[in-house]
mmCIF file of N, CA, C and O in Angstrom:
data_model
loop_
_atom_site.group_PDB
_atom_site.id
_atom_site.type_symbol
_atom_site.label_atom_id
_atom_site.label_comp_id
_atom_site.label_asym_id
_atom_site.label_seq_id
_atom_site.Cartn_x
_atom_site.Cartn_y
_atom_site.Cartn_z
ATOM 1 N N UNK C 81 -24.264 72.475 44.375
ATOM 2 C CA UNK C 81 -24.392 71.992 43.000
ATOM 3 C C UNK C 81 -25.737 71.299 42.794
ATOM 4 O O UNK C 81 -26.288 70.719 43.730
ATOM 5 N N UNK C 82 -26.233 71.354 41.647
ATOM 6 C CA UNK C 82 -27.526 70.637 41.493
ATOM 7 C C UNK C 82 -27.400 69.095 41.576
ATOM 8 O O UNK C 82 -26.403 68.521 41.138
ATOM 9 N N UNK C 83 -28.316 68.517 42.083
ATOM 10 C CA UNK C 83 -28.554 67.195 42.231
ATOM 11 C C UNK C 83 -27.950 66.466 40.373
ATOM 12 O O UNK C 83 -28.017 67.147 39.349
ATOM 13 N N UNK C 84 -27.615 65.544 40.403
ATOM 14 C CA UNK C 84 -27.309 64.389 38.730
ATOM 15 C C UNK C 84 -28.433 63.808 39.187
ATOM 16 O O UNK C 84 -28.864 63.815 40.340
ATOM 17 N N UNK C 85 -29.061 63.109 37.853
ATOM 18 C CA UNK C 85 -30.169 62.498 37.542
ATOM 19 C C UNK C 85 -29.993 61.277 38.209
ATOM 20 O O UNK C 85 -31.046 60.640 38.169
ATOM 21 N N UNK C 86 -28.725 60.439 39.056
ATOM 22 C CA UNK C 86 -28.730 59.477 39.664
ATOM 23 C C UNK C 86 -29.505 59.852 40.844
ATOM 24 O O UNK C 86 -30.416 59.313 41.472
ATOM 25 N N UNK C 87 -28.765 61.101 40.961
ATOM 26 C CA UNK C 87 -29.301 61.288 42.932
ATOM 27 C C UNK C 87 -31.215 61.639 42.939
ATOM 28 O O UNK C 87 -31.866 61.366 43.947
ATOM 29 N N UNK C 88 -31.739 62.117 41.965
ATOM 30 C CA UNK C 88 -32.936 62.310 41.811
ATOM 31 C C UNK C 88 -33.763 61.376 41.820
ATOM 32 O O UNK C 88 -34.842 61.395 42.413
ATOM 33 N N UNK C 89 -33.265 60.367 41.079
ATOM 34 C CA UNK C 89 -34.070 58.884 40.691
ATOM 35 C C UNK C 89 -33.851 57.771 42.086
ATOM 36 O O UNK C 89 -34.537 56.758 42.215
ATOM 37 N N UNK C 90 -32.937 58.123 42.912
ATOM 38 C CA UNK C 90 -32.831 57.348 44.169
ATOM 39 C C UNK C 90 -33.760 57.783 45.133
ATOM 40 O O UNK C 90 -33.778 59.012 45.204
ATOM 41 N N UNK C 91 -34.739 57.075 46.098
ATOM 42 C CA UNK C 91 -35.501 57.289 46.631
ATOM 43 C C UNK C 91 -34.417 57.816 48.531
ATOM 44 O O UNK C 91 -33.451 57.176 48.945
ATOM 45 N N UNK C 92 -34.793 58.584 48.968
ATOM 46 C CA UNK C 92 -34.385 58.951 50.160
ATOM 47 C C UNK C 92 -34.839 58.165 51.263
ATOM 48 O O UNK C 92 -35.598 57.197 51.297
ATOM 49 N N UNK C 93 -34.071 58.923 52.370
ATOM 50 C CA UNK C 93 -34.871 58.717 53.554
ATOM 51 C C UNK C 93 -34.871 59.812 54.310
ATOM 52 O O UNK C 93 -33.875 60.346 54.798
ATOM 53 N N UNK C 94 -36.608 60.344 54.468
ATOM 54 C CA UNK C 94 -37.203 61.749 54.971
ATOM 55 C C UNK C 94 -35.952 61.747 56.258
ATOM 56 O O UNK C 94 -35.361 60.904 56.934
ATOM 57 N N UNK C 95 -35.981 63.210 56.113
ATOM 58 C CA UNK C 95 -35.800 63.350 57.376
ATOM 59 C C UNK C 95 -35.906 64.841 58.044
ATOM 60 O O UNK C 95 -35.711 65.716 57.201
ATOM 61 N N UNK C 96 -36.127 65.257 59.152
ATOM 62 C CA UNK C 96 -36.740 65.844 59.489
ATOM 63 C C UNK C 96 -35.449 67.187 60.272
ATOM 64 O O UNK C 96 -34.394 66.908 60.841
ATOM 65 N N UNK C 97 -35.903 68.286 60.076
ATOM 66 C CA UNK C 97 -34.935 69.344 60.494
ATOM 67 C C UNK C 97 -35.477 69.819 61.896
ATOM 68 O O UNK C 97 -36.684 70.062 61.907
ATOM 69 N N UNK C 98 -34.674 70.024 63.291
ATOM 70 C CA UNK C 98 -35.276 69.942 64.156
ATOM 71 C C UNK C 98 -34.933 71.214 65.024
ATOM 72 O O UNK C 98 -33.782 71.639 64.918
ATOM 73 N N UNK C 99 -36.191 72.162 66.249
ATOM 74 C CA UNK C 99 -35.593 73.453 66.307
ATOM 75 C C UNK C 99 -36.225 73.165 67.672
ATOM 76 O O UNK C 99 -37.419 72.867 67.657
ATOM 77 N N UNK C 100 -35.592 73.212 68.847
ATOM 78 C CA UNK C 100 -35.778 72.812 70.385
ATOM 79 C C UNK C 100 -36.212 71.559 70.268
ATOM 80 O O UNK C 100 -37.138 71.449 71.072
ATOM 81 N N UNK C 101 -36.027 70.443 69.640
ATOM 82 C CA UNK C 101 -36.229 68.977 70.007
ATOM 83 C C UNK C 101 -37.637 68.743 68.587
ATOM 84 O O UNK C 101 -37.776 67.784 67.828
ATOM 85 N N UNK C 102 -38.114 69.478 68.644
ATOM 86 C CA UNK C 102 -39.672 69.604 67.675
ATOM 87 C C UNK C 102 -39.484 69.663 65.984
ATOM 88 O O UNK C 102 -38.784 70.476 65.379
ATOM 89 N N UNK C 103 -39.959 69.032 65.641
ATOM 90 C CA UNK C 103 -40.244 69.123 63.806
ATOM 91 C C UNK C 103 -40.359 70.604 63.198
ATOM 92 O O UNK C 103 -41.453 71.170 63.202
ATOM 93 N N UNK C 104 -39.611 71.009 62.856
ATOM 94 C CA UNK C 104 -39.663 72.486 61.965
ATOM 95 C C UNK C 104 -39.763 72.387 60.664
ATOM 96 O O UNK C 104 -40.294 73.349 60.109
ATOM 97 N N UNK C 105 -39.316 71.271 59.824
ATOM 98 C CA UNK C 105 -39.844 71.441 58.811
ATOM 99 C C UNK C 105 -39.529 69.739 58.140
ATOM 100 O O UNK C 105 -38.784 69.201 58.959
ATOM 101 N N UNK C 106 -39.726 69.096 57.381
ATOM 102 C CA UNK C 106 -39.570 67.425 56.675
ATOM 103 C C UNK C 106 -38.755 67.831 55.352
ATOM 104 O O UNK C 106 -38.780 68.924 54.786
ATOM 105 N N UNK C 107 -38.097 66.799 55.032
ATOM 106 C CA UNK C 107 -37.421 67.053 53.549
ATOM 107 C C UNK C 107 -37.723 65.285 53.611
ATOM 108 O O UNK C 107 -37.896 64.538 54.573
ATOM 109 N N UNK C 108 -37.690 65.013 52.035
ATOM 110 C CA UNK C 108 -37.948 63.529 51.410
ATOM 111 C C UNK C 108 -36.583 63.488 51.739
ATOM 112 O O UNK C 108 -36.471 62.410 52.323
ATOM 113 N N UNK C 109 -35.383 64.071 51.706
ATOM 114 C CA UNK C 109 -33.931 63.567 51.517
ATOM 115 C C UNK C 109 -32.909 64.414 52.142
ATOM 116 O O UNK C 109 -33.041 65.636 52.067
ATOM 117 N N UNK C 110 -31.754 63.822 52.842
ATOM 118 C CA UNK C 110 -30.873 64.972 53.089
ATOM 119 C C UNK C 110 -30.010 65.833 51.501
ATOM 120 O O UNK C 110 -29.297 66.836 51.453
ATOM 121 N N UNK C 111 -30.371 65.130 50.671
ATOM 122 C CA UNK C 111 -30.584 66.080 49.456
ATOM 123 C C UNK C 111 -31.330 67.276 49.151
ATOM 124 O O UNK C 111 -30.890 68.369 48.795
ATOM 125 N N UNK C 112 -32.294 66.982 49.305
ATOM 126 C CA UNK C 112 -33.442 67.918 49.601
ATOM 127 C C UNK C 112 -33.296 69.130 50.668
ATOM 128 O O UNK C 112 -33.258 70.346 50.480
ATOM 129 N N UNK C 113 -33.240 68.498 51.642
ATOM 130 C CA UNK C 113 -32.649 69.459 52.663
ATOM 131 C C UNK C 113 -31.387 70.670 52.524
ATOM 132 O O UNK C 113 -31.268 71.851 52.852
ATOM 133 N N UNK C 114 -30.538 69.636 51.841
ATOM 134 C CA UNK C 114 -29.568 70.950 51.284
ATOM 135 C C UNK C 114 -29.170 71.888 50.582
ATOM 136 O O UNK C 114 -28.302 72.761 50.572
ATOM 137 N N UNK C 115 -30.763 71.168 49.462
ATOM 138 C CA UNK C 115 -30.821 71.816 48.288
ATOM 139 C C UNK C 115 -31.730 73.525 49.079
ATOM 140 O O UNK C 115 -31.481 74.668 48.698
ATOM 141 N N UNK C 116 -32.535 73.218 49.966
ATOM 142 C CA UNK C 116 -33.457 74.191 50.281
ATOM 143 C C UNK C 116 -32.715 75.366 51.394
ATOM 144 O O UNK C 116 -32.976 76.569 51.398
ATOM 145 N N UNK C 117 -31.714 74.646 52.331
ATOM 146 C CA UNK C 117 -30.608 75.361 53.288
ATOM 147 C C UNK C 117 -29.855 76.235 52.122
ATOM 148 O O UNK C 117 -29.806 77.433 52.400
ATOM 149 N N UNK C 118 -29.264 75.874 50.881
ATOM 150 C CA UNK C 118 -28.494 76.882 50.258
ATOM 151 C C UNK C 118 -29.855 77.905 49.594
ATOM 152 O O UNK C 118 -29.444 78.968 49.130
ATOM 153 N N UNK C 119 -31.007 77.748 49.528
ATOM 154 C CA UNK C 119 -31.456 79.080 49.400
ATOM 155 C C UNK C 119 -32.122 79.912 50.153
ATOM 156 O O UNK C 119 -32.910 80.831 49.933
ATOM 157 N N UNK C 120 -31.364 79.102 51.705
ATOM 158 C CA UNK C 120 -32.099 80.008 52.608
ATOM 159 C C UNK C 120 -30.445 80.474 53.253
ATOM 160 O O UNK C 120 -29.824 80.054 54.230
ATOM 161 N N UNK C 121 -30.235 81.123 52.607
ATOM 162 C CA UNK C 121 -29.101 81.835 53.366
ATOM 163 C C UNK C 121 -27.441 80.937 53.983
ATOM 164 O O UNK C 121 -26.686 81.487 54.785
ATOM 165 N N UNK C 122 -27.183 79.590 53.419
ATOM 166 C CA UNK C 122 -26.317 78.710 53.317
ATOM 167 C C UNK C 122 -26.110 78.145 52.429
ATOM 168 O O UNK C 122 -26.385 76.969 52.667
ATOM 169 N N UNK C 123 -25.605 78.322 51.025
ATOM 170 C CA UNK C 123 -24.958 78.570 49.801
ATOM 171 C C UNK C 123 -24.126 77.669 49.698
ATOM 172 O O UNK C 123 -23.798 77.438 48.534
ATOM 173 N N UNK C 124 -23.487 76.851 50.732
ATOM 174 C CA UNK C 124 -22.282 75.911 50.462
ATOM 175 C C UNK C 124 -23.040 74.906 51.516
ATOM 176 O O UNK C 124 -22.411 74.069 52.164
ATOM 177 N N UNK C 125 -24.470 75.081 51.616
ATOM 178 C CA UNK C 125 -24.836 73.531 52.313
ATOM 179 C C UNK C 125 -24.399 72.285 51.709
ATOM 180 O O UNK C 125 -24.257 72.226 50.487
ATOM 181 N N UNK C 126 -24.185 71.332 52.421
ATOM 182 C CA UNK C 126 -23.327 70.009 51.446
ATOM 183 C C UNK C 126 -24.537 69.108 52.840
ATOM 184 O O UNK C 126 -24.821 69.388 54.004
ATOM 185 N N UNK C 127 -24.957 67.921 51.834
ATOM 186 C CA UNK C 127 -25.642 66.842 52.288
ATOM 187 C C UNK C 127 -24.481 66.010 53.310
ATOM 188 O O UNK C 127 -24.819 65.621 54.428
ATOM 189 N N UNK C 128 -23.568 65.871 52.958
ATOM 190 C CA UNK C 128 -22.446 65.322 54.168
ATOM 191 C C UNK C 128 -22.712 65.978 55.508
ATOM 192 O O UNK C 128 -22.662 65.396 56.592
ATOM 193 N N UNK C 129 -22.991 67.215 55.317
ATOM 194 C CA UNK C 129 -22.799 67.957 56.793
ATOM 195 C C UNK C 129 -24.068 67.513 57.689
ATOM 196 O O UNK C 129 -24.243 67.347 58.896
ATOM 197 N N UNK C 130 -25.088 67.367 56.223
ATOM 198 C CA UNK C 130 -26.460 66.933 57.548
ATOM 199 C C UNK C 130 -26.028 65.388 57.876
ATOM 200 O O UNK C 130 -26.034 65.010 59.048
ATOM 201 N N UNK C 131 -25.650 64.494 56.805
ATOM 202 C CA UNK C 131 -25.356 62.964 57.327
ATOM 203 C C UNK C 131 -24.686 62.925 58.122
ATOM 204 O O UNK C 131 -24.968 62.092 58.984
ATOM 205 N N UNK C 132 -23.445 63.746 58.337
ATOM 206 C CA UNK C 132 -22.839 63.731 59.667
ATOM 207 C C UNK C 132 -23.686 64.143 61.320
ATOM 208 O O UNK C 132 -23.569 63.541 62.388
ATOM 209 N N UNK C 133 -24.466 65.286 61.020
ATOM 210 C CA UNK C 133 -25.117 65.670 62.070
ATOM 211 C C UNK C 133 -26.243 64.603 62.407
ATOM 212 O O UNK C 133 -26.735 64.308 63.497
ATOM 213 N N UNK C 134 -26.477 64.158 61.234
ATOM 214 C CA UNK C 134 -27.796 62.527 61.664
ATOM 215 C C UNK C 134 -27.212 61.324 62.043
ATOM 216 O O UNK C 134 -27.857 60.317 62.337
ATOM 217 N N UNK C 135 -25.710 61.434 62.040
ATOM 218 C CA UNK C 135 -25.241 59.917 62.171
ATOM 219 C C UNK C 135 -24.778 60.340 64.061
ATOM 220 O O UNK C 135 -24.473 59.448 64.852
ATOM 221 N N UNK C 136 -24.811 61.296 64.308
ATOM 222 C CA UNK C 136 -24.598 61.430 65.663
ATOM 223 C C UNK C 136 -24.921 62.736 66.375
ATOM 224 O O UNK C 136 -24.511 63.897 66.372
ATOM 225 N N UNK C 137 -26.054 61.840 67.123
ATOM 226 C CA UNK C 137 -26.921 62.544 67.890
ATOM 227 C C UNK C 137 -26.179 63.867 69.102
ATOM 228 O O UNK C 137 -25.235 63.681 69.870
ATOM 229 N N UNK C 138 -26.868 64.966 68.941
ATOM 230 C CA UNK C 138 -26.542 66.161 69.921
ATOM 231 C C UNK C 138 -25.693 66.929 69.235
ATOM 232 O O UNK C 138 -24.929 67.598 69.931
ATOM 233 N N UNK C 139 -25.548 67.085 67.485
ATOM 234 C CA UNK C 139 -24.385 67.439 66.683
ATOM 235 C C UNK C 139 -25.672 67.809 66.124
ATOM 236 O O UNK C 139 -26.760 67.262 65.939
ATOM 237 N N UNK C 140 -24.926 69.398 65.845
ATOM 238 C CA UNK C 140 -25.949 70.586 64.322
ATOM 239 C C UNK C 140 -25.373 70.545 63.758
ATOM 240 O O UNK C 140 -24.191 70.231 63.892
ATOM 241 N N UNK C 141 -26.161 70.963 62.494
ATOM 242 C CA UNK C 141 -25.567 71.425 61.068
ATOM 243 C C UNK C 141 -26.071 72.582 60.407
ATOM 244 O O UNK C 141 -26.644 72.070 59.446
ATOM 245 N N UNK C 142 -26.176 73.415 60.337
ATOM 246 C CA UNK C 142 -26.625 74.682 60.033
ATOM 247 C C UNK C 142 -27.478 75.372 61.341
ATOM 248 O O UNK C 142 -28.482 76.078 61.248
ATOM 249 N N UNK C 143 -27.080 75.136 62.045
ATOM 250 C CA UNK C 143 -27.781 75.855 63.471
ATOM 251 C C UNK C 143 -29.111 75.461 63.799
ATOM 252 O O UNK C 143 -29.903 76.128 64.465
ATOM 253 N N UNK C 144 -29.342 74.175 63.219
ATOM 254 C CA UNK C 144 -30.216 72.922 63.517
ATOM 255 C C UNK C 144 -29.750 71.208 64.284
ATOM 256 O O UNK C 144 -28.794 70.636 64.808
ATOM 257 N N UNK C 145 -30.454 71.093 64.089
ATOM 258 C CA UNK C 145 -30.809 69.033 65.249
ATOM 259 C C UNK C 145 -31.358 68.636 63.860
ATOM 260 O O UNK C 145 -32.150 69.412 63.325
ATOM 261 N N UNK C 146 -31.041 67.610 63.293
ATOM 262 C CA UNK C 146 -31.483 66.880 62.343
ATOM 263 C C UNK C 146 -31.644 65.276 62.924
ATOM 264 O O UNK C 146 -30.813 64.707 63.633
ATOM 265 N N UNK C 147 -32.932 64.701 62.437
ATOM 266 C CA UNK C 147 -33.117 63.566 62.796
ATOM 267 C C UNK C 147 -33.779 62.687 61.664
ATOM 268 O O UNK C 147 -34.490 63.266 60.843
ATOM 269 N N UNK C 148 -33.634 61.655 61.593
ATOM 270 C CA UNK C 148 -34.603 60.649 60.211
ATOM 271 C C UNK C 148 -36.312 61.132 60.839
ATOM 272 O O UNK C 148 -36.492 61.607 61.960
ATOM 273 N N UNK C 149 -37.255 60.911 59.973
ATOM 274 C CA UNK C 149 -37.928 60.804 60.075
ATOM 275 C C UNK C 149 -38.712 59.400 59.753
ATOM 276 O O UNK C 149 -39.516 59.413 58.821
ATOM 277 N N UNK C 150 -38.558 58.495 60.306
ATOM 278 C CA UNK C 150 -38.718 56.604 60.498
ATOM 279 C C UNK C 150 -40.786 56.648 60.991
ATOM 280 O O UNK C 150 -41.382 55.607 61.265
ATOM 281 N N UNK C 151 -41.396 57.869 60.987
ATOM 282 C CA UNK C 151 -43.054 57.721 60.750
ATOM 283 C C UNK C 151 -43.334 56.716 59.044
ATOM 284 O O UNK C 151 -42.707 56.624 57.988
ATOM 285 N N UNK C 152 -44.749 56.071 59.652
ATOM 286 C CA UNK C 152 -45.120 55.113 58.776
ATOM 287 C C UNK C 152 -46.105 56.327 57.640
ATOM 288 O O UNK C 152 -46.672 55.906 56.632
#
């Protein structure tokens, strides 16, 4: 579903999609991130699935490693 104008206007926290341990690609938000997974071939990406996979480490979510990205 598309983001509501709440979730847009809230600032994120980047975080980073990860492919053998290494940075594959940054999103400003696990919003973001899911918005871009459903048009790459995962259609029912839901931002829960990456917060779950970021809230505990060695757990994928779309056949990725997701981690915050906490760079200054």
């Amino acid at each position: 579903p598309p983001l509501t104008q709440h979730q847009m206007g809230r600032p994120g926290r980047p975080v980073l999609c990860l492919v053998d341990g290494n940075p594959y690609r940054r999103f400003e938000s696990i919003s973001q991130a899911a918005l871009f997974l459903a048009g790459q071939g995962h259609p029912n990406a839901r931002a829960s699935s990456l917060h779950k996979a970021l809230a505990m480490p060695g757990h994928t979510a779309y056949g990725f490693t997701w981690g915050y990205d906490d760079r200054a």
